PDB file of C-alpha atoms (C1' of nucleotides) in Angstrom:
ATOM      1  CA  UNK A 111      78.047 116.623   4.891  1.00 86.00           C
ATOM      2  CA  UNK A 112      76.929 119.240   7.510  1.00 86.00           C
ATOM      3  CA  UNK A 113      74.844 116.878   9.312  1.00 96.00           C
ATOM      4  CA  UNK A 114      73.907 113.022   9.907  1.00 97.00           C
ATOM      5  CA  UNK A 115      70.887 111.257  11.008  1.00 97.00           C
ATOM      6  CA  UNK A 116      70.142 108.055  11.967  1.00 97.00           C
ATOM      7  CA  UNK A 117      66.522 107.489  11.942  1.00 97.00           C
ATOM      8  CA  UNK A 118      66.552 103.979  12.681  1.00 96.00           C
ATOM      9  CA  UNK A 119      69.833 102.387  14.130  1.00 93.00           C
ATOM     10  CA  UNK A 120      69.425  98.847  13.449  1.00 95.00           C
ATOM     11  CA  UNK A 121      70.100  99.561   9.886  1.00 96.00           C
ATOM     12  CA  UNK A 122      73.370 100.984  10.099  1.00 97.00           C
ATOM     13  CA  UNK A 123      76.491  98.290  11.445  1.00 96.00           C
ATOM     14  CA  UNK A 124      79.752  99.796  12.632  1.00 95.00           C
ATOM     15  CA  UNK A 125      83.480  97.850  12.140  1.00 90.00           C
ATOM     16  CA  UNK A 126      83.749  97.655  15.979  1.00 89.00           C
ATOM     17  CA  UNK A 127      80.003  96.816  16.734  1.00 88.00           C
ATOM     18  CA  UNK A 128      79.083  99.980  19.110  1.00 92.00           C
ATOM     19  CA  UNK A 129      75.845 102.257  17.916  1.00 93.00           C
ATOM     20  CA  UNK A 130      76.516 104.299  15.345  1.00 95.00           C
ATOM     21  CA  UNK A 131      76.877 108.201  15.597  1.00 94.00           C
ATOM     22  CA  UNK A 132      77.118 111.414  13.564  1.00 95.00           C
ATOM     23  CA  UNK A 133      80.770 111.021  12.456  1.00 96.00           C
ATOM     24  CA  UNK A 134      80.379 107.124  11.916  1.00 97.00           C
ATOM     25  CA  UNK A 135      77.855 108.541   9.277  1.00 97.00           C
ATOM     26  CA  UNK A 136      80.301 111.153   7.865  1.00 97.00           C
ATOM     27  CA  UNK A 137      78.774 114.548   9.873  1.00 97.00           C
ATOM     28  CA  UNK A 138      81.384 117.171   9.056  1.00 96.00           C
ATOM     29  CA  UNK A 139      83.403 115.384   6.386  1.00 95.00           C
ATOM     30  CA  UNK A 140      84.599 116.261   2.983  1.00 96.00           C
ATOM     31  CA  UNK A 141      83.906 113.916   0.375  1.00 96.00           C
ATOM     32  CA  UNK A 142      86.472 113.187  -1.711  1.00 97.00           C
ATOM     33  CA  UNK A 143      85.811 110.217  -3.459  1.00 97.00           C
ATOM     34  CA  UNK A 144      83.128 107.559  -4.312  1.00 97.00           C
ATOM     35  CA  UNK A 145      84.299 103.721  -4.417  1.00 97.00           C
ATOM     36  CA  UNK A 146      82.373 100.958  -5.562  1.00 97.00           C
ATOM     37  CA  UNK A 147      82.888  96.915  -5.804  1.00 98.00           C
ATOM     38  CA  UNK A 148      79.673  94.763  -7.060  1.00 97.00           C
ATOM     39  CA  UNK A 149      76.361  96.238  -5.218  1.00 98.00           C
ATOM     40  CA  UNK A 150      78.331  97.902  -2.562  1.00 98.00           C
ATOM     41  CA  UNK A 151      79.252 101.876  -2.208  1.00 98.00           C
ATOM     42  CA  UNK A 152      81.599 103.440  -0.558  1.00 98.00           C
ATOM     43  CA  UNK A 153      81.222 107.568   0.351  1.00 98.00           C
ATOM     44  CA  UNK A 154      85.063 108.427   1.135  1.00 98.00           C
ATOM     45  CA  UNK A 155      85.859 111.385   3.203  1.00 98.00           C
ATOM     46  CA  UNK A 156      88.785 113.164   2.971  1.00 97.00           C
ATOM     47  CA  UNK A 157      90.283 112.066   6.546  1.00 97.00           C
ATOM     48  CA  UNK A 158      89.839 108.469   5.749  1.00 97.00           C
ATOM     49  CA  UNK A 159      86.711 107.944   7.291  1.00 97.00           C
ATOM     50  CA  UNK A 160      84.001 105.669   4.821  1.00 98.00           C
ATOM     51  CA  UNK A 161      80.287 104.767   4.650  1.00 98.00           C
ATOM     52  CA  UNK A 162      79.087 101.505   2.488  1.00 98.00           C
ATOM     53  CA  UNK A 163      75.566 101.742   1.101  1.00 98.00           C
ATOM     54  CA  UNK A 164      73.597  98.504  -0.235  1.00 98.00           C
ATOM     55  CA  UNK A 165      70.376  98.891  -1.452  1.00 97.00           C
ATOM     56  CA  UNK A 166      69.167  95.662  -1.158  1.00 97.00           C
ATOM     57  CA  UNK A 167      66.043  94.357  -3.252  1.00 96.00           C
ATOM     58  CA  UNK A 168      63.810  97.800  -2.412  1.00 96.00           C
ATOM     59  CA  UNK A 169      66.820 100.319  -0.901  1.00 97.00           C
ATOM     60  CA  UNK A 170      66.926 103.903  -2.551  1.00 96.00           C
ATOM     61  CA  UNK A 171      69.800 106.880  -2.184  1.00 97.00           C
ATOM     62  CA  UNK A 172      67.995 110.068  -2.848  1.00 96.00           C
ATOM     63  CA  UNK A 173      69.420 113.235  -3.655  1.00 96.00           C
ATOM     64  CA  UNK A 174      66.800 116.079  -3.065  1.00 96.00           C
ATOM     65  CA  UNK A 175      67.257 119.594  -3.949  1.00 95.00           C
ATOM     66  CA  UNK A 176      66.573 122.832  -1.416  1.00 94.00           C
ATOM     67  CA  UNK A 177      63.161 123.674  -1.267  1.00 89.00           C
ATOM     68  CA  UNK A 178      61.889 120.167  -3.404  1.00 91.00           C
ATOM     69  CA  UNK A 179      59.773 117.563  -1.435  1.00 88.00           C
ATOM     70  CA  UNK A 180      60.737 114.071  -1.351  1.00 86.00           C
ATOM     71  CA  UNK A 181      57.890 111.908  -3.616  1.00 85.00           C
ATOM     72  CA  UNK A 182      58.143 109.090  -1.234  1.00 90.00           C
ATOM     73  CA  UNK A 183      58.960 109.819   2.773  1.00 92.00           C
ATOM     74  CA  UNK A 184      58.136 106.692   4.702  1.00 95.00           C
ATOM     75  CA  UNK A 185      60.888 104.176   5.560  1.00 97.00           C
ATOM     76  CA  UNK A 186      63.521 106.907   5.319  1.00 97.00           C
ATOM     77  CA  UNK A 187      66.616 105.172   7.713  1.00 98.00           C
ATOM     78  CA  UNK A 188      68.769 108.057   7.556  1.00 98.00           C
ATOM     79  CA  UNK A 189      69.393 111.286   6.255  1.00 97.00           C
ATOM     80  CA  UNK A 190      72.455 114.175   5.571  1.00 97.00           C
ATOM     81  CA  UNK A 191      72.287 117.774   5.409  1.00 97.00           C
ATOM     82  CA  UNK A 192      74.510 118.214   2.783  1.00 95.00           C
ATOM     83  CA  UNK A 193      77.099 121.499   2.314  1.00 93.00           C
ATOM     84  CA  UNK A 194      75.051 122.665  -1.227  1.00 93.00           C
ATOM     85  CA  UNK A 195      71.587 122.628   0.824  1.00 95.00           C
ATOM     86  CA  UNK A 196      70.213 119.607  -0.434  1.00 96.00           C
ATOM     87  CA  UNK A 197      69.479 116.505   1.300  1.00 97.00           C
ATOM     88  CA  UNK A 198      70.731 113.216   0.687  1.00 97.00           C
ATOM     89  CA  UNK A 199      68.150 110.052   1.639  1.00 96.00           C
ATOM     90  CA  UNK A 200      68.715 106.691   2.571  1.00 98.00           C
ATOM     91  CA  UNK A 201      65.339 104.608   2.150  1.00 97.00           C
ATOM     92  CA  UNK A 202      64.514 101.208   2.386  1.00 97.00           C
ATOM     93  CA  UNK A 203      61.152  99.725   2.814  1.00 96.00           C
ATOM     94  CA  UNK A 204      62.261  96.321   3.169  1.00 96.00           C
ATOM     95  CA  UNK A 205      65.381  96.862   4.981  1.00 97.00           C
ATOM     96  CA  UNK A 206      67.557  94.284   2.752  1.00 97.00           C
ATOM     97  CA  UNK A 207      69.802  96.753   2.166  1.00 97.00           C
ATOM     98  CA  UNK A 208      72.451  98.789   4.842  1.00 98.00           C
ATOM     99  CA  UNK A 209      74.767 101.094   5.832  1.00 98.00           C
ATOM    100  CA  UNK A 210      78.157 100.600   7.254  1.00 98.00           C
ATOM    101  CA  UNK A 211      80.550 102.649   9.088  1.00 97.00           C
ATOM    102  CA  UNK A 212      84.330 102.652   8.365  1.00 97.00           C
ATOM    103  CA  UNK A 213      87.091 104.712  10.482  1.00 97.00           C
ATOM    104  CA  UNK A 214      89.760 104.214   8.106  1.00 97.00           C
ATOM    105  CA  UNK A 215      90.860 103.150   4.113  1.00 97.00           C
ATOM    106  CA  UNK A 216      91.861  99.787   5.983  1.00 96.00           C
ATOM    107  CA  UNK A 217      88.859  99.050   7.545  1.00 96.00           C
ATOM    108  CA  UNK A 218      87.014  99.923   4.573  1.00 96.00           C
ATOM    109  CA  UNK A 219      89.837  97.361   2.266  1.00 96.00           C
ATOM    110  CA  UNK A 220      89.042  94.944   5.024  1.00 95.00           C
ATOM    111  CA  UNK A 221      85.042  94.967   3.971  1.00 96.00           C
ATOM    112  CA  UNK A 222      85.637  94.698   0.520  1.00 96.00           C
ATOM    113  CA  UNK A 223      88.247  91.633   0.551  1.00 95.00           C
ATOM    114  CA  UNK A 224      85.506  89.369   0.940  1.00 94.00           C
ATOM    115  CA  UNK A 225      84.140  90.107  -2.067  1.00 97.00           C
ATOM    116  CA  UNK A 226      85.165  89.041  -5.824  1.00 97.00           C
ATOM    117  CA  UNK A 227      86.417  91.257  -8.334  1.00 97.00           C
ATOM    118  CA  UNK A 228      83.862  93.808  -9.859  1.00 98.00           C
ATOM    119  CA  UNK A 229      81.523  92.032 -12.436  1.00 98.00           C
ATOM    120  CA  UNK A 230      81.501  94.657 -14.758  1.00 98.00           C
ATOM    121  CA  UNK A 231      84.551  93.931 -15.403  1.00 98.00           C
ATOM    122  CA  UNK A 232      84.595  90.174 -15.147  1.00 98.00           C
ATOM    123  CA  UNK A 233      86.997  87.911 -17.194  1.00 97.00           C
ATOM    124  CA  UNK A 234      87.093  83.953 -17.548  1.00 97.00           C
ATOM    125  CA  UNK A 235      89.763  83.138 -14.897  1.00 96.00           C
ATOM    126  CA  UNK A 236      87.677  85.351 -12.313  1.00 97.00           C
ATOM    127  CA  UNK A 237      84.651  82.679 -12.645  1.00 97.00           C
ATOM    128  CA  UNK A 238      86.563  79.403 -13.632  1.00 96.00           C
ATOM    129  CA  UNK A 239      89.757  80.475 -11.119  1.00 95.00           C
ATOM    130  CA  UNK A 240      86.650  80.219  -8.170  1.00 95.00           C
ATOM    131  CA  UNK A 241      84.389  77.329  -9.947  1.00 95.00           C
ATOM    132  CA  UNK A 242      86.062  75.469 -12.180  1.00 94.00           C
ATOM    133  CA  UNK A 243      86.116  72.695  -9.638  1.00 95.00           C
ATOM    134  CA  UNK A 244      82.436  73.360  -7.680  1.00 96.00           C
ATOM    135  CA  UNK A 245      80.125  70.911  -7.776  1.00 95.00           C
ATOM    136  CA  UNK A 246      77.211  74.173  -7.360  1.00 96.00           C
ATOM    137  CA  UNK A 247      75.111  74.979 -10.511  1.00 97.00           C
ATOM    138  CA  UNK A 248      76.519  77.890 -12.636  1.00 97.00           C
ATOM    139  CA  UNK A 249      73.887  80.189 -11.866  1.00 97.00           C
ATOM    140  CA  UNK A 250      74.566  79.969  -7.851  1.00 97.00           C
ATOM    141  CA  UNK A 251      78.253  80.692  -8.815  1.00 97.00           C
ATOM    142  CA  UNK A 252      77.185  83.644 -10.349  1.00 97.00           C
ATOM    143  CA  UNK A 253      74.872  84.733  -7.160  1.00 97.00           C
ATOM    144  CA  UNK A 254      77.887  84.205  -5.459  1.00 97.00           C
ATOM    145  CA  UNK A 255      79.571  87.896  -4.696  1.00 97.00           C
ATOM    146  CA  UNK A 256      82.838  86.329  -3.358  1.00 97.00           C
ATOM    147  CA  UNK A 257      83.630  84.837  -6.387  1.00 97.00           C
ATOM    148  CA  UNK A 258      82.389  87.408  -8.811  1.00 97.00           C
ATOM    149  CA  UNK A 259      80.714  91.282  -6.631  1.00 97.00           C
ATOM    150  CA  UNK A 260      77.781  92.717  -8.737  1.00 97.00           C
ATOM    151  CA  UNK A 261      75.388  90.187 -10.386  1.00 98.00           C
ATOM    152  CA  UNK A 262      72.286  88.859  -8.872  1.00 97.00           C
ATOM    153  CA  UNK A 263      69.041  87.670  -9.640  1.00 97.00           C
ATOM    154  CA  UNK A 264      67.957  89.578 -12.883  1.00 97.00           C
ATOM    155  CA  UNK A 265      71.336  89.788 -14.462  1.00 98.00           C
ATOM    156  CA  UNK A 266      72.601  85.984 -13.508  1.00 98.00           C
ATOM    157  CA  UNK A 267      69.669  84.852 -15.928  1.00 98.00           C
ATOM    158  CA  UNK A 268      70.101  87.312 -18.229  1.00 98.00           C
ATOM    159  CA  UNK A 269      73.983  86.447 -19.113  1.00 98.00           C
ATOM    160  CA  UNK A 270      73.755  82.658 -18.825  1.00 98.00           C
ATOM    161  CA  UNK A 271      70.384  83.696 -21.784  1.00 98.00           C
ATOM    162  CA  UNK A 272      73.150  85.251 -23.693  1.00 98.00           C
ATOM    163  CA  UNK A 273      76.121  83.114 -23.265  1.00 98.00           C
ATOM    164  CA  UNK A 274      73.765  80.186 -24.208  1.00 98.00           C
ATOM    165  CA  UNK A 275      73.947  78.421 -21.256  1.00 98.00           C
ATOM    166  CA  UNK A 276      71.609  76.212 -19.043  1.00 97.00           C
ATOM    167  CA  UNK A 277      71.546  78.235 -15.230  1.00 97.00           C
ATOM    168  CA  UNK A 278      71.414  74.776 -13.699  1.00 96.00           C
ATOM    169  CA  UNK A 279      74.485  73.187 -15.330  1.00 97.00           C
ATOM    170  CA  UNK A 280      77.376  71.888 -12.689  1.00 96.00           C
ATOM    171  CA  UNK A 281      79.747  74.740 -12.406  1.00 97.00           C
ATOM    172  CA  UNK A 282      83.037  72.064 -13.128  1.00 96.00           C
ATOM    173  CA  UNK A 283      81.242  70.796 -16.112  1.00 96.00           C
ATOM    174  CA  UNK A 284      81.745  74.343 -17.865  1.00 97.00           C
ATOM    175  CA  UNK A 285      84.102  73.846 -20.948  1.00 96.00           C
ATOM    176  CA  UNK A 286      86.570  76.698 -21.155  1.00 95.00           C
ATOM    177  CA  UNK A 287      85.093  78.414 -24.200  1.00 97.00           C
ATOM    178  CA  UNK A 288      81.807  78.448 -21.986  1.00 97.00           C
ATOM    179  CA  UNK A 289      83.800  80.320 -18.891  1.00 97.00           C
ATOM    180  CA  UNK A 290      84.917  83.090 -21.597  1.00 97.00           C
ATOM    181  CA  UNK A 291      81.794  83.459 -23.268  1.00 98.00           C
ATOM    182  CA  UNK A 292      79.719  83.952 -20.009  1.00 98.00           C
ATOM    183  CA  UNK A 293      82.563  86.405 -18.493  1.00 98.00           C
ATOM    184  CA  UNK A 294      81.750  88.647 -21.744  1.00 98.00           C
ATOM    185  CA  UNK A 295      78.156  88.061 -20.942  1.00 98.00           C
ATOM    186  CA  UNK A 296      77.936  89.229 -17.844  1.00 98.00           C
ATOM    187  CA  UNK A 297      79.677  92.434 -18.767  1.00 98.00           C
ATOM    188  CA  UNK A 298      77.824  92.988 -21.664  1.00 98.00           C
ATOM    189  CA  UNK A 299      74.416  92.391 -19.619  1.00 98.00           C
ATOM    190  CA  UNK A 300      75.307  94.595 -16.952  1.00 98.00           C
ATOM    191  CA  UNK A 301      76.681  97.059 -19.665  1.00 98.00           C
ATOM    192  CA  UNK A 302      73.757  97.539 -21.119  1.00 98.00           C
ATOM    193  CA  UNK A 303      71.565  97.489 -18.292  1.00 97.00           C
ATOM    194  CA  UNK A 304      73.578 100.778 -16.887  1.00 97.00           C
ATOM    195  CA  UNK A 305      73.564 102.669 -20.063  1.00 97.00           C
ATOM    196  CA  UNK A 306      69.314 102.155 -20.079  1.00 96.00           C
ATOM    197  CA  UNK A 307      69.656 103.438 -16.263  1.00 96.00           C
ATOM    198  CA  UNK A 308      68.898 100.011 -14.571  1.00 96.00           C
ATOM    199  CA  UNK A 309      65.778  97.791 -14.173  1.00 96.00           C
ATOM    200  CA  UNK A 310      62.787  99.337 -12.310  1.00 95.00           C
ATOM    201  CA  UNK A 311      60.453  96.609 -11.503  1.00 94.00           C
ATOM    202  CA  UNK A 312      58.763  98.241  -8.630  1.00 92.00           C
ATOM    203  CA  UNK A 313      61.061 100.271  -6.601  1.00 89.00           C
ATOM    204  CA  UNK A 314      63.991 101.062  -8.428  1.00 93.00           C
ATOM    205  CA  UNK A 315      65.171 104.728  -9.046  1.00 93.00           C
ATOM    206  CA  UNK A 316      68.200 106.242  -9.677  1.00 95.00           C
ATOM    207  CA  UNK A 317      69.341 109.392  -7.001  1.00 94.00           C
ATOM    208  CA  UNK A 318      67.366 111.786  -8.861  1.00 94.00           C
ATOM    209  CA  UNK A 319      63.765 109.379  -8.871  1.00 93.00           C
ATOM    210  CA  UNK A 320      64.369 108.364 -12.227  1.00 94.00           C
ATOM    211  CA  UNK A 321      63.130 104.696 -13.398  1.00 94.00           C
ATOM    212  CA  UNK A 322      65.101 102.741 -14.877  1.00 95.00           C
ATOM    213  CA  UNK A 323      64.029 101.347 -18.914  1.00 95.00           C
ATOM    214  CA  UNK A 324      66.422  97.888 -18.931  1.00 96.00           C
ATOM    215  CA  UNK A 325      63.452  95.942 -17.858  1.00 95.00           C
ATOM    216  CA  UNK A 326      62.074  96.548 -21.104  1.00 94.00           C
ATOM    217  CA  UNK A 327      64.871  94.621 -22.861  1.00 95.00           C
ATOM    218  CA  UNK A 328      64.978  91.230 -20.768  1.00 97.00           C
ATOM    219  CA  UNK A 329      65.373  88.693 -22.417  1.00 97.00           C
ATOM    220  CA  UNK A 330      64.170  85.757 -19.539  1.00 97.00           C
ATOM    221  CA  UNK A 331      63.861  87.848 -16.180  1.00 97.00           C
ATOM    222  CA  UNK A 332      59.663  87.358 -16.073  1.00 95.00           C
ATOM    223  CA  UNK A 333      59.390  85.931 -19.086  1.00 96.00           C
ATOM    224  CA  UNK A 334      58.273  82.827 -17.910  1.00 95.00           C
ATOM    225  CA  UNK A 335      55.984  80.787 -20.526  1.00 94.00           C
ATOM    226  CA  UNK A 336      56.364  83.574 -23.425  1.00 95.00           C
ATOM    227  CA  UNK A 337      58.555  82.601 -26.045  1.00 96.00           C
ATOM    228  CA  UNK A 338      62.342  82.813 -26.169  1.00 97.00           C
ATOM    229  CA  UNK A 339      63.154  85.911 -28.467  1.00 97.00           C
ATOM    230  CA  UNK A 340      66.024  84.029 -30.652  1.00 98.00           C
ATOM    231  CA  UNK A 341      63.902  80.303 -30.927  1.00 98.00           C
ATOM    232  CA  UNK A 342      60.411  81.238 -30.169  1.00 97.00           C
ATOM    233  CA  UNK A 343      60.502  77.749 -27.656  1.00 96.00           C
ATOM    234  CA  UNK A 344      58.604  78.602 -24.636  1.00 95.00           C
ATOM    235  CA  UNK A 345      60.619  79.533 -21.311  1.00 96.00           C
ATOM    236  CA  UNK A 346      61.129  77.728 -18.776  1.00 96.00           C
ATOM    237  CA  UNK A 347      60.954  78.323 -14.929  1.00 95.00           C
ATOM    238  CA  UNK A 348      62.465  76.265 -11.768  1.00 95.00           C
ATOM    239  CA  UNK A 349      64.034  77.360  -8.362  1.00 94.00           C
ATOM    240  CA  UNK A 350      67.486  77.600  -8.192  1.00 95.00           C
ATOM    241  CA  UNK A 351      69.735  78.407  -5.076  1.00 93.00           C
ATOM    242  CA  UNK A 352      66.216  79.900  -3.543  1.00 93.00           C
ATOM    243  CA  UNK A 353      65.294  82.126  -6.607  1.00 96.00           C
ATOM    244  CA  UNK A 354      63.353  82.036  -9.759  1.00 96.00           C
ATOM    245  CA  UNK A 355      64.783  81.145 -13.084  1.00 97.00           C
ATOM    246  CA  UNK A 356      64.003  81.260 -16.099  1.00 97.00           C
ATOM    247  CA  UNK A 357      66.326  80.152 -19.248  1.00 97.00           C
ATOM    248  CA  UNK A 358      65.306  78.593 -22.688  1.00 97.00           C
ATOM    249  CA  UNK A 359      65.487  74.815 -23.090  1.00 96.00           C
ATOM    250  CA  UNK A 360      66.607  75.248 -26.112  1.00 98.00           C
ATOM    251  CA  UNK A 361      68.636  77.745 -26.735  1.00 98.00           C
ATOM    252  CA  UNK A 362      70.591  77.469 -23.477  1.00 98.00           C
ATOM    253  CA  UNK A 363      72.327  73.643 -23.270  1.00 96.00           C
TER     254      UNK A 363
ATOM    255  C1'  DC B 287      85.195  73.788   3.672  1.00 94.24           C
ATOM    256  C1'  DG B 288      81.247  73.534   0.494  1.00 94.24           C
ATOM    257  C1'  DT B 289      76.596  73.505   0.063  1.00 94.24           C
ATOM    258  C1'  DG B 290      71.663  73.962   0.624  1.00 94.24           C
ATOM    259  C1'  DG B 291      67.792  75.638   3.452  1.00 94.24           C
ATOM    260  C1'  DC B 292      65.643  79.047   6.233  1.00 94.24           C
ATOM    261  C1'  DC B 293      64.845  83.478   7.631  1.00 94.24           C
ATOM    262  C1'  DC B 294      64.819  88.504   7.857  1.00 94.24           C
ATOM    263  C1'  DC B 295      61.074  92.617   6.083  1.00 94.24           C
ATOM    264  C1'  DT B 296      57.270  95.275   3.658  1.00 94.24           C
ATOM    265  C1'  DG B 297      54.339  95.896  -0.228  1.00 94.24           C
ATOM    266  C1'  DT B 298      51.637  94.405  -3.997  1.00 94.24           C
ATOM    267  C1'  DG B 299      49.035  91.773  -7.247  1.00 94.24           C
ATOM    268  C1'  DG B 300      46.157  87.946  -8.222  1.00 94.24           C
ATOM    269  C1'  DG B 301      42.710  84.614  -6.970  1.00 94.24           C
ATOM    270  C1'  DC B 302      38.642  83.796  -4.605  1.00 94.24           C
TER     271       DC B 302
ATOM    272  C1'  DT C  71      35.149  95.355  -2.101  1.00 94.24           C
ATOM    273  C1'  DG C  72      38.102  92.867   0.744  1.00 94.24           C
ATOM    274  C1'  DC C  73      40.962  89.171   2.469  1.00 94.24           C
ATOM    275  C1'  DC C  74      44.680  86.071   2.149  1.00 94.24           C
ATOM    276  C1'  DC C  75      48.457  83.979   0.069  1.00 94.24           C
ATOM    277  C1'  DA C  76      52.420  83.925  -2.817  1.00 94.24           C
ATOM    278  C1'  DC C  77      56.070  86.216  -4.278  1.00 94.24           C
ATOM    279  C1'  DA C  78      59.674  89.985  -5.072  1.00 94.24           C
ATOM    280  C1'  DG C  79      65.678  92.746  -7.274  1.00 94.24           C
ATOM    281  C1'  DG C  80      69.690  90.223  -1.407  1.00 94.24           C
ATOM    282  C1'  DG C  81      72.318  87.956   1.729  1.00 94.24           C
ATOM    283  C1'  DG C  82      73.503  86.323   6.731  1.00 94.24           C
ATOM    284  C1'  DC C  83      73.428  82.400   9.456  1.00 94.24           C
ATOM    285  C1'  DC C  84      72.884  77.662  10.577  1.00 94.24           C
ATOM    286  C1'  DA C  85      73.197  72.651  10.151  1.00 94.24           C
ATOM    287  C1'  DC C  86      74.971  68.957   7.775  1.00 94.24           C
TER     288       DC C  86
END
DNA sequence: CGTGGCCCCTGTGGGC
DNA sequence: TGCCCACAGGGGCCAC
């Protein structure tokens, strides 16, 4: 990274609270690795130094090649001159999404303790080792990135579709066959949603601009009143934790 | 501590 | 055509 710009401060939250500058943002580092836990990503430099990225609901990294022009330019937050000549993008219409600065591997460990383990990699004890006891629906648990980093909205109702269970049941009412076959749902949901290069409802697109094709394959995510695609029972939608959901009454008990 | 509600922000699509 | 409202993939903070 030859060079860093902030565009727009607020955006971008250091570990010790002062305004971010070019070497918060990785100016003049190496990269050397790329670390990742739920929605969260970390850009590792080679003297320790880190920088988190979360997209948020309408957040974008862009990688743009010399000489090609960016598709969309407005709400652009920051941007790097990187060593190759391209130019990597952060942009983020809605400003959900963030950037934070980390001085050191520790301070960067220290930001991801508060989250769960990954959820693509998710297994029964994660969830029921958090929940088993909560008196919260099951579909807040999975919101929940402390107990599990990596699901939200789309892909909470999409596993709890395909591990046949009801989003709104009480999280310590879960039978332990239910806490296995919703750990294999989530990573089989998320799976599958990566290898068709994520869901592009609006503003989605991977670093190149791509969309994303998973949409195409939900199941319940804004399916609301069509009909379930195992029972042909019409979906259902209510709020839950502040979101829409949508699960079959049938299907999912 | 656990839990639910409210709010942050911009853009868009539908209803009128 | 245009206006206004509702709603959207996330999560921090507050009160209870």
């Amino acid at each position: 990274m030859a060079r860093a710009r902030l565009l727009r401060d607020d955006i971008c939250t250091t570990s010790d609270g002062r305004p971010a500058g070019p070497r918060d943002l990785l100016a003049g580092a190496r990269i050397v690795d790329l670390d990742r836990r739920g929605k969260r990503l970390a850009i590792v430099a080679d003297d320790g130094r880190a920088l988190v990225v979360h997209l948020g609901m309408s957040g974008q990294l862009r990688l743009v090649a010399p000489g090609e022009i960016p598709t969309d330019r407005t709400h652009i937050h920051a941007r790097w001159d990187v060593d190759d000549g391209s130019t990597m993008y952060f942009r983020d219409p809605r400003r959900f999404g963030g950037l934070w600065t980390f001085p050191t591997p520790t301070a960067l460990a220290a930001h991801f303790a508060d989250l769960g383990p990954d959820a693509l990699h998710a297994r029964w004890n994660n969830l029921a080792g958090a929940a088993a006891h909560s008196r919260r629906a099951i579909k807040a648990v999975l919101l929940d990135q402390r107990v599990l980093a990596g699901v939200g909205n789309i892909y909470a109702d999409e596993a709890l579709f395909r591990a046949r269970i009801r989003p709104t049941r009480r999280a310590s009412g879960l039978k332990t066959a239910e806490w296995g076959r919703l750990a294999a749902a989530v990573r089989q949901t998320l799976a599958g949603a990566i290898r068709a290069g994520g869901s592009t409802l609006r503003d989605y697109r991977d670093a190149a601009g791509n969309s994303g094709r998973a949409q195409q394959r939900h199941a319940v995510y804004g399916r609301a009143g069509k009909p379930c695609l195992v029972c042909k029972g019409r979906l259902k939608s209510v709020t839950l934790a502040q979101r829409t959901t949508v699960f079959c009454t049938n299907c999912q008990q």
